[in-house]
Structure formats: structure tokens, C-alpha cells
Short mmCIF file of C-alpha atoms and ligand atoms in Angstrom, two decimals:
data_model
loop_
_atom_site.label_atom_id
_atom_site.label_comp_id
_atom_site.label_asym_id
_atom_site.label_seq_id
_atom_site.Cartn_x
_atom_site.Cartn_y
_atom_site.Cartn_z
CA MET K 255 97.72 50.20 22.12
CA HIS K 256 96.17 51.31 18.90
CA ASP K 257 95.11 54.93 18.85
CA GLN K 258 91.55 54.20 17.66
CA TRP K 259 91.09 51.93 20.66
CA GLN K 260 92.61 54.35 23.23
CA ARG K 261 89.84 56.77 21.97
CA LYS K 262 87.18 54.19 22.24
CA ARG K 263 88.25 53.38 25.66
CA ALA K 264 88.30 56.98 26.77
CA ILE K 265 84.61 57.29 25.54
CA ILE K 266 83.68 54.22 27.56
CA ALA K 267 85.48 55.61 30.67
CA GLU K 268 83.35 58.82 30.21
CA LEU K 269 80.31 56.92 29.87
CA SER K 270 81.14 54.66 32.69
CA ARG K 271 80.73 57.54 35.09
CA GLY K 272 76.90 56.76 34.80
CA GLY K 273 73.96 59.03 33.34
CA PHE K 274 73.74 60.68 29.87
CA ILE K 275 76.77 62.77 28.58
CA SER K 276 76.30 64.72 25.58
CA GLY K 277 78.44 64.40 22.35
CA GLU K 278 79.56 68.05 22.73
CA VAL K 279 80.90 67.37 26.12
CA LEU K 280 82.49 64.00 25.23
CA ALA K 281 84.11 65.81 22.21
CA ALA K 282 85.37 68.66 24.59
CA ASN K 283 86.82 66.20 27.01
CA LEU K 284 88.39 64.04 24.52
CA GLY K 285 89.65 66.85 22.10
CA ILE K 286 88.05 65.26 19.19
CA SER K 287 85.15 66.55 16.95
CA ARG K 288 81.47 65.68 17.59
CA ALA K 289 81.62 63.74 14.27
CA ALA K 290 84.44 61.81 15.54
CA VAL K 291 82.58 60.90 18.81
CA SER K 292 79.61 59.58 17.04
CA LYS K 293 81.53 57.44 14.53
CA HIS K 294 83.35 55.88 17.61
CA ILE K 295 79.99 55.23 19.41
CA ALA K 296 78.69 53.75 16.16
CA SER K 297 81.76 51.51 15.92
CA LEU K 298 81.50 50.50 19.55
CA GLU K 299 77.90 49.27 18.77
CA GLU K 300 79.21 47.09 15.97
CA PHE K 301 81.57 45.63 18.73
CA GLY K 302 78.52 44.69 20.80
CA VAL K 303 78.20 47.67 23.21
CA ASP K 304 74.67 48.61 23.84
CA VAL K 305 74.61 52.51 23.95
CA PHE K 306 71.50 54.57 24.54
CA SER K 307 71.54 57.59 22.36
CA VAL K 308 68.78 60.15 23.23
CA LYS K 309 68.17 63.43 21.44
CA GLY K 310 68.88 66.37 23.72
CA LYS K 311 70.25 64.24 26.36
CA GLY K 312 73.40 62.51 24.62
CA TYR K 313 74.78 59.11 25.20
CA LYS K 314 74.66 56.49 27.90
CA LEU K 315 75.81 52.94 28.45
CA ALA K 316 72.84 50.65 28.39
CA THR K 317 74.85 47.84 30.37
CA PRO K 318 77.99 48.51 32.50
CA LEU K 319 81.27 47.43 31.00
CA SER K 320 84.44 46.21 32.81
CA LEU K 321 87.78 46.19 31.16
CA ILE K 322 90.82 44.46 32.19
CA ASP K 323 93.54 46.26 33.92
CA GLU K 324 96.30 45.25 31.45
CA LYS K 325 99.44 46.42 33.68
CA ARG K 326 98.06 44.94 36.89
CA LEU K 327 97.35 41.64 35.08
CA LYS K 328 100.72 41.20 33.37
CA LYS K 329 102.50 42.36 36.66
CA SER K 330 100.68 39.68 38.56
CA LEU K 331 101.53 36.69 36.49
CA ASN K 332 104.61 34.43 36.41
CA ALA K 333 103.86 33.88 32.47
CA ARG K 334 103.39 35.84 29.45
CA CYS K 335 100.14 37.44 28.53
CA PHE K 336 98.97 38.49 25.14
CA TYR K 337 96.30 41.23 25.56
CA PHE K 338 94.03 42.51 22.81
CA ASP K 339 90.96 44.71 22.39
CA ASP K 340 89.87 42.75 19.57
CA ILE K 341 90.94 39.36 18.19
CA VAL K 342 89.27 36.69 16.08
CA SER K 343 89.44 34.22 19.01
CA THR K 344 91.76 33.89 22.03
CA ASN K 345 91.96 30.01 21.41
CA ALA K 346 92.95 30.66 17.76
CA PHE K 347 95.60 33.06 18.63
CA LEU K 348 97.45 30.60 21.05
CA LEU K 349 96.97 27.72 18.64
CA ASP K 350 98.76 29.83 15.89
CA HIS K 351 101.55 30.52 18.19
CA VAL K 352 102.19 27.26 20.04
CA ASN K 353 105.75 27.05 19.04
CA ASP K 354 106.58 30.37 21.01
CA LEU K 355 104.76 29.63 24.17
CA ALA K 356 105.42 28.07 27.62
CA SER K 357 102.83 26.16 29.66
CA GLY K 358 100.88 28.95 31.65
CA ASP K 359 100.96 31.55 28.94
CA ILE K 360 97.50 33.32 28.41
CA CYS K 361 95.78 35.18 25.83
CA VAL K 362 93.01 37.67 26.89
CA ALA K 363 90.78 40.04 24.88
CA GLU K 364 87.91 42.36 25.40
CA HIS K 365 86.13 41.21 22.10
CA GLN K 366 86.29 38.25 19.94
CA SER K 367 85.10 38.53 16.20
CA ALA K 368 84.59 34.77 16.07
CA GLY K 369 84.67 33.41 19.54
CA ARG K 370 84.30 29.61 19.53
CA GLY K 371 81.88 27.47 21.65
CA ARG K 372 81.62 23.82 21.63
CA ARG K 373 80.03 21.81 18.98
CA GLY K 374 80.75 24.20 16.45
CA ARG K 375 78.72 26.98 18.21
CA THR K 376 79.81 30.71 18.05
CA TRP K 377 80.59 32.08 21.56
CA VAL K 378 78.96 35.46 21.77
CA SER K 379 81.70 38.00 22.71
CA PRO K 380 80.52 41.60 22.97
CA TYR K 381 83.40 44.32 23.79
CA GLY K 382 84.10 44.32 27.50
CA GLY K 383 80.95 42.48 28.42
CA HIS K 384 82.65 39.12 29.65
CA LEU K 385 85.79 37.49 30.23
CA TYR K 386 87.50 35.75 27.34
CA ALA K 387 90.73 34.04 27.89
CA SER K 388 92.91 31.17 26.79
CA LEU K 389 95.74 29.32 28.50
CA TYR K 390 98.30 27.19 26.83
CA TRP K 391 99.69 24.00 28.39
CA GLN K 392 102.10 21.30 27.02
CA PHE K 393 101.62 17.75 27.86
CA SER K 394 104.84 15.65 27.44
CA GLN K 395 103.14 12.31 27.01
CA GLY K 396 100.68 12.97 24.19
CA MET K 397 96.92 13.34 24.18
CA ALA K 398 96.08 10.33 26.41
CA GLN K 399 97.61 12.36 29.29
CA ALA K 400 95.11 15.22 28.76
CA MET K 401 92.15 12.81 29.08
CA GLY K 402 89.72 14.13 31.61
CA LEU K 403 91.46 17.68 31.52
CA SER K 404 88.17 19.62 30.90
CA LEU K 405 86.80 18.39 34.23
CA VAL K 406 89.94 19.60 36.00
CA VAL K 407 89.49 23.08 34.11
CA ALA K 408 85.84 23.18 35.46
CA CYS K 409 87.14 22.35 39.01
CA SER K 410 89.59 25.28 38.78
CA LEU K 411 86.96 27.71 37.40
CA VAL K 412 84.37 26.97 40.01
CA THR K 413 86.97 27.04 42.64
CA VAL K 414 88.00 30.48 41.66
CA LEU K 415 84.31 31.84 41.25
CA ARG K 416 83.57 30.30 44.78
CA ASN K 417 86.62 32.05 46.13
CA MET K 418 85.51 35.37 44.84
CA GLY K 419 82.04 35.08 46.57
CA VAL K 420 79.96 33.60 43.78
CA ALA K 421 77.44 31.24 45.41
CA GLY K 422 75.13 28.88 43.52
CA VAL K 423 77.62 28.04 41.13
CA GLY K 424 78.66 24.41 39.92
CA VAL K 425 79.28 22.31 36.82
CA LYS K 426 77.18 20.02 34.61
CA TRP K 427 79.23 17.07 33.40
CA PRO K 428 81.71 17.61 31.53
CA ASN K 429 82.42 21.16 31.77
CA ASP K 430 79.32 23.51 31.51
CA ILE K 431 79.39 25.98 34.34
CA TYR K 432 75.99 26.98 35.76
CA LEU K 433 74.74 29.70 38.03
CA ASN K 434 71.20 29.27 39.28
CA HIS K 435 70.42 26.73 36.75
CA LYS K 436 71.62 28.76 33.65
CA LYS K 437 74.93 28.55 31.70
CA LEU K 438 77.34 31.05 33.08
CA ALA K 439 80.53 30.03 31.77
CA GLY K 440 82.04 27.55 29.17
CA VAL K 441 85.23 25.79 28.57
CA LEU K 442 86.67 24.89 25.00
CA ILE K 443 89.80 22.67 24.83
CA GLU K 444 91.68 22.40 21.62
CA MET K 445 94.76 20.51 21.06
CA ASN K 446 97.31 19.49 18.39
CA GLY K 447 100.35 17.35 18.38
CA GLN K 448 101.03 13.68 18.71
CA ALA K 449 99.07 10.69 20.38
CA ASP K 450 102.03 9.64 22.44
CA SER K 451 104.58 12.52 22.69
CA LEU K 452 104.42 16.24 22.76
CA CYS K 453 100.95 17.66 22.84
CA ASN K 454 99.93 21.50 22.60
CA VAL K 455 96.73 22.23 24.51
CA VAL K 456 94.92 25.34 24.35
CA ILE K 457 92.19 25.74 27.12
CA GLY K 458 89.62 28.49 26.40
CA ILE K 459 87.36 29.85 29.09
CA GLY K 460 84.45 32.29 28.69
CA VAL K 461 82.63 33.66 31.67
CA ASN K 462 79.39 35.91 31.21
CA MET K 463 79.75 38.91 33.39
CA SER K 464 77.37 41.54 32.07
CA MET K 465 75.41 40.48 28.84
CA PRO K 466 74.06 43.50 26.65
CA GLU K 467 70.48 42.86 25.78
CA GLN K 468 71.15 42.87 22.11
CA GLN K 469 73.55 40.23 22.28
CA SER K 470 71.47 37.95 24.44
CA GLU K 471 69.14 37.62 21.69
CA LYS K 472 71.93 35.64 19.92
CA ILE K 473 72.07 32.88 22.46
CA ASP K 474 69.88 29.67 22.02
CA GLN K 475 69.98 28.24 25.65
CA PRO K 476 69.18 29.89 29.19
CA TRP K 477 72.02 31.91 30.13
CA SER K 478 73.02 33.70 33.28
CA ASP K 479 75.83 36.27 34.03
CA LEU K 480 77.47 37.71 37.15
CA SER K 481 75.56 41.08 37.02
CA GLU K 482 72.81 39.04 38.98
CA LEU K 483 75.07 39.35 42.03
CA THR K 484 74.99 42.02 44.30
CA GLU K 485 78.50 42.52 43.89
CA MET K 486 80.29 42.05 40.48
CA PRO K 487 83.72 40.37 40.96
CA ASP K 488 86.62 42.37 39.50
CA LYS K 489 87.50 41.06 36.09
CA THR K 490 91.28 41.43 36.48
CA SER K 491 91.32 39.87 39.86
CA MET K 492 89.41 36.83 38.51
CA MET K 493 91.80 36.48 35.58
CA ILE K 494 94.85 36.65 37.82
CA GLN K 495 93.21 34.03 40.24
CA LEU K 496 92.08 31.96 37.36
CA GLN K 497 95.43 31.54 35.64
CA GLN K 498 97.19 30.93 38.92
CA GLN K 499 94.48 28.19 39.91
CA LEU K 500 94.91 26.73 36.50
CA VAL K 501 98.65 26.39 36.82
CA ILE K 502 98.46 24.80 40.31
CA ASP K 503 95.85 22.21 39.15
CA LEU K 504 97.43 21.36 35.77
CA GLU K 505 100.60 20.72 37.55
CA GLN K 506 98.92 18.32 40.09
CA PHE K 507 96.87 16.68 37.07
CA GLU K 508 100.04 16.28 35.06
CA SER K 509 101.88 14.58 37.92
CA ASP K 510 99.11 12.70 39.56
CA GLY K 511 96.19 12.32 36.97
CA LEU K 512 92.54 12.70 37.63
CA LYS K 513 92.02 10.53 40.68
CA VAL K 514 93.16 13.45 42.98
CA PHE K 515 90.25 15.43 41.57
CA LYS K 516 87.55 12.89 42.25
CA GLN K 517 86.49 14.50 45.64
CA ARG K 518 86.71 18.10 44.36
CA TRP K 519 84.56 16.96 41.31
CA ARG K 520 81.87 15.77 43.75
CA ASP K 521 81.99 19.09 45.46
CA VAL K 522 81.34 21.14 42.28
CA ASP K 523 79.09 18.57 40.40
CA LEU K 524 75.53 20.00 40.37
CA PHE K 525 73.95 16.49 39.90
CA ASP K 526 75.80 14.41 42.41
CA GLY K 527 73.52 11.94 44.10
CA GLN K 528 70.47 13.09 41.96
CA PRO K 529 68.48 11.17 39.18
CA ILE K 530 69.65 12.02 35.70
CA LYS K 531 69.35 10.98 32.16
CA LEU K 532 72.18 10.64 29.55
CA LEU K 533 71.29 11.35 25.99
CA MET K 534 73.33 9.44 23.45
CA GLY K 535 71.90 9.88 20.02
CA ASP K 536 68.49 8.01 20.11
CA ASN K 537 69.45 6.29 23.27
CA VAL K 538 68.70 7.28 26.64
CA VAL K 539 69.96 5.82 29.94
CA GLU K 540 68.54 6.93 33.44
CA GLY K 541 70.21 6.52 36.83
CA ILE K 542 71.72 8.41 39.79
CA CYS K 543 74.77 10.44 39.04
CA CYS K 544 77.69 9.33 41.35
CA GLY K 545 80.71 10.86 40.17
CA ILE K 546 83.45 10.35 37.90
CA ASP K 547 86.06 7.61 37.23
CA GLU K 548 89.73 7.98 36.62
CA GLN K 549 89.31 8.73 32.68
CA GLY K 550 86.65 11.53 33.44
CA ALA K 551 83.70 9.34 32.67
CA VAL K 552 80.43 10.08 34.36
CA LEU K 553 79.16 7.31 36.60
CA LEU K 554 75.69 6.11 36.56
CA GLU K 555 74.11 4.00 39.17
CA THR K 556 71.21 1.80 37.83
CA ALA K 557 69.30 -1.26 39.00
CA GLN K 558 72.15 -3.13 36.73
CA GLY K 559 74.85 -1.53 39.04
CA VAL K 560 77.25 1.39 38.48
CA LYS K 561 78.35 2.04 34.79
CA ALA K 562 80.80 4.73 33.34
CA TYR K 563 79.96 6.70 30.19
CA VAL K 564 82.15 8.93 28.27
CA GLY K 565 82.20 10.70 24.88
CA GLY K 566 81.66 14.00 23.44
CA GLU K 567 78.27 13.19 21.94
CA ILE K 568 76.58 12.55 25.32
CA SER K 569 74.39 15.14 26.94
CA LEU K 570 73.46 15.05 30.71
CA ARG K 571 69.86 16.20 31.83
CA ALA K 572 68.04 16.30 35.11
CA GLN K 573 65.38 13.55 35.30
C1 BTN A 1987 81.23 26.36 25.32
O1 BTN A 1987 80.60 26.31 24.22
O2 BTN A 1987 80.73 25.96 26.30
C2 BTN A 1987 82.75 26.94 25.45
C3 BTN A 1987 82.80 28.43 25.25
C4 BTN A 1987 84.36 28.75 25.36
C5 BTN A 1987 84.49 30.26 24.88
C6 BTN A 1987 85.82 30.68 25.10
S1 BTN A 1987 85.91 32.57 25.21
C7 BTN A 1987 87.51 32.40 25.23
C8 BTN A 1987 88.10 31.21 24.21
N1 BTN A 1987 88.36 31.55 22.80
C9 BTN A 1987 87.26 31.22 22.18
O3 BTN A 1987 87.34 31.25 20.94
N2 BTN A 1987 86.36 30.48 22.85
C10 BTN A 1987 86.94 30.25 24.11
#
């Protein structure tokens, strides 16, 4: 690990004990100068960490941070894991290395300088605040085989969150994960390759764990994070379970398609059986949400019967 990050991590470990700690004590504990301490703190703030700095008292973390245990993560997986303190985007990293990867390999980071969200948005990625991970998968029969994949990933993610004791979590079609009606996590799938032969897929997942106040101002939609819970799930365990669950679900999806996920989808779908509207440009259709079809289209029951709707431009809303 880069020496500069080792120092920053040591400062975070000291600050994570809680309470204020003076620059002098930090400098002595780390064996560096007070000026170096204040430089590292300023740099951590640039990476999105909120640090209170009070004259006469010292420094204190405004929001608790949880970092991945790299050794435990790597030891627990049957796949390769590329772990970084800072990277442009975990999705971009895997897309740049598709020729050297095997299905199930992951990239995990503590900070993304240009985290990517859906529809060209930025995914706010403060250091240590949240979980940022991408998993590589290769489909042998082309992009058509990956149709509906984002719904499978949403099922995997909700399964893991529920297994870890997160109640009140579910999906808004196609793959926005909500906790108590506010967005908790997102999935961004990017691919390259052939329409009908080998296709490289990168599945990016961001889960909000503990949002620093200053970062929250950059988000233009209602959000939630896991710090609302009485007990915060362990980030490393969550990552291990997520990689394992994704491998199980993707193997099943590859061999049996989306049909085997139809019931699981209904169990995680926040709008199942509820009146919804679908916004498609200027067009709005209203009806009762009644699951998905085998292509991953959302099914809407109206007076005219059940109709399937699919497409990246569709937004689903409660009526
Ligand atoms: C969304 O907009 O809902 C999707 C957000 C996906 C964010 C994750 S964070 C890890 C991975 N790397 C990225 O650059 N984006 C995804």
C-alpha cells in the first residue's frame, strides 16, 4: 500500500476511537510532525472525509468511517480482488482490464474520483463512506443473454442486505434499491463485446453506508444510508456475501434465464400489486404493477389487460 495512504489510514484509525484528539498526540502516535498531520487531514477532507477541527481540542471524525479489511476479503473469495484506496471508478478499472479477468473477479475501492451513476450522473464516493464495488462476468452468447441482468443483480443485493438484517429494503424497477422510501444503493451495468458471441459485463454496485454531511449536498434525490440502522453491517462481510451471492445468481441466470427469478423479484419488488405510473417521455401509463416477464419488462395491469414495458428511458412512480 502507498505510504501516504498508510499514514492517512493510521490517522483515521486514531480518530475512529471517538472523541477529539489533538494534533500533537496524533503526531506523537504516528511519529510524524504536526504539520504533516494537518496536511494529511486537509487531504482526507479533499477525499470527502468530514473532520471537525476545533482550536484547543484537536480533530474528530464528523461521521464514522468503515474501511474494508483487504486481507480478510481476499482470503474469503474464490476469485481475484483488486483493492484500492483511491481509483477513478471501479467499473472503469474492470472495463480497462477485461482481457485479464475471469468471471467473478471484483474491484473494490474506498474512494472514487469519478464514480459513475446511471444516466450520466456522478456517484458521490467519499473515502470510506460507502461500499463501491464492481464484478466482472463474461457471457458466452452475447449481449442478448444479459437481458434482464440488472434485475438479477438487484435481487442478489436485496438478498444480501436482508440476510445481514437490513429490514425495509426493496427494489424499484429496474434496479434502484430503496430503504424506507429513499435510495440506498444503485447498480450500473456496463458492457462491451459482440451482440451474439463473447460479451464482457461489468456490474457496478454502490451502497450508501454512512454519508458525510458535506457530500449529501451534492445528491439531487432523496437518499438513505445504513447508519440509520441500530447496528451497521460490517462492510467486509457485506462485500464477501455480495460477491458470493452474485456468482450463485449469475450462474443460475446464465443457465436458466430470468424465468427462475420471477418469484424472487416479486418478493423484493417494492411496488408489487400497487398502483403505479410509468413515465416515458411525455407519455404516462397507469395501472397495477404485477411483476416482470422473461425479458425483464415490467408488467402493468390496466383495464385493457396486462402489458409489458421495457426500456432505459422509462421511470416508475407510485400513483
Ligand atoms: C445508479 O446511478 O443508481 C448506479 C450507481 C452505481 C455506482 C457504483 S459505485 C461502484 C461502481 N463504480 C462506478 O463508477 N459506479 C458503480
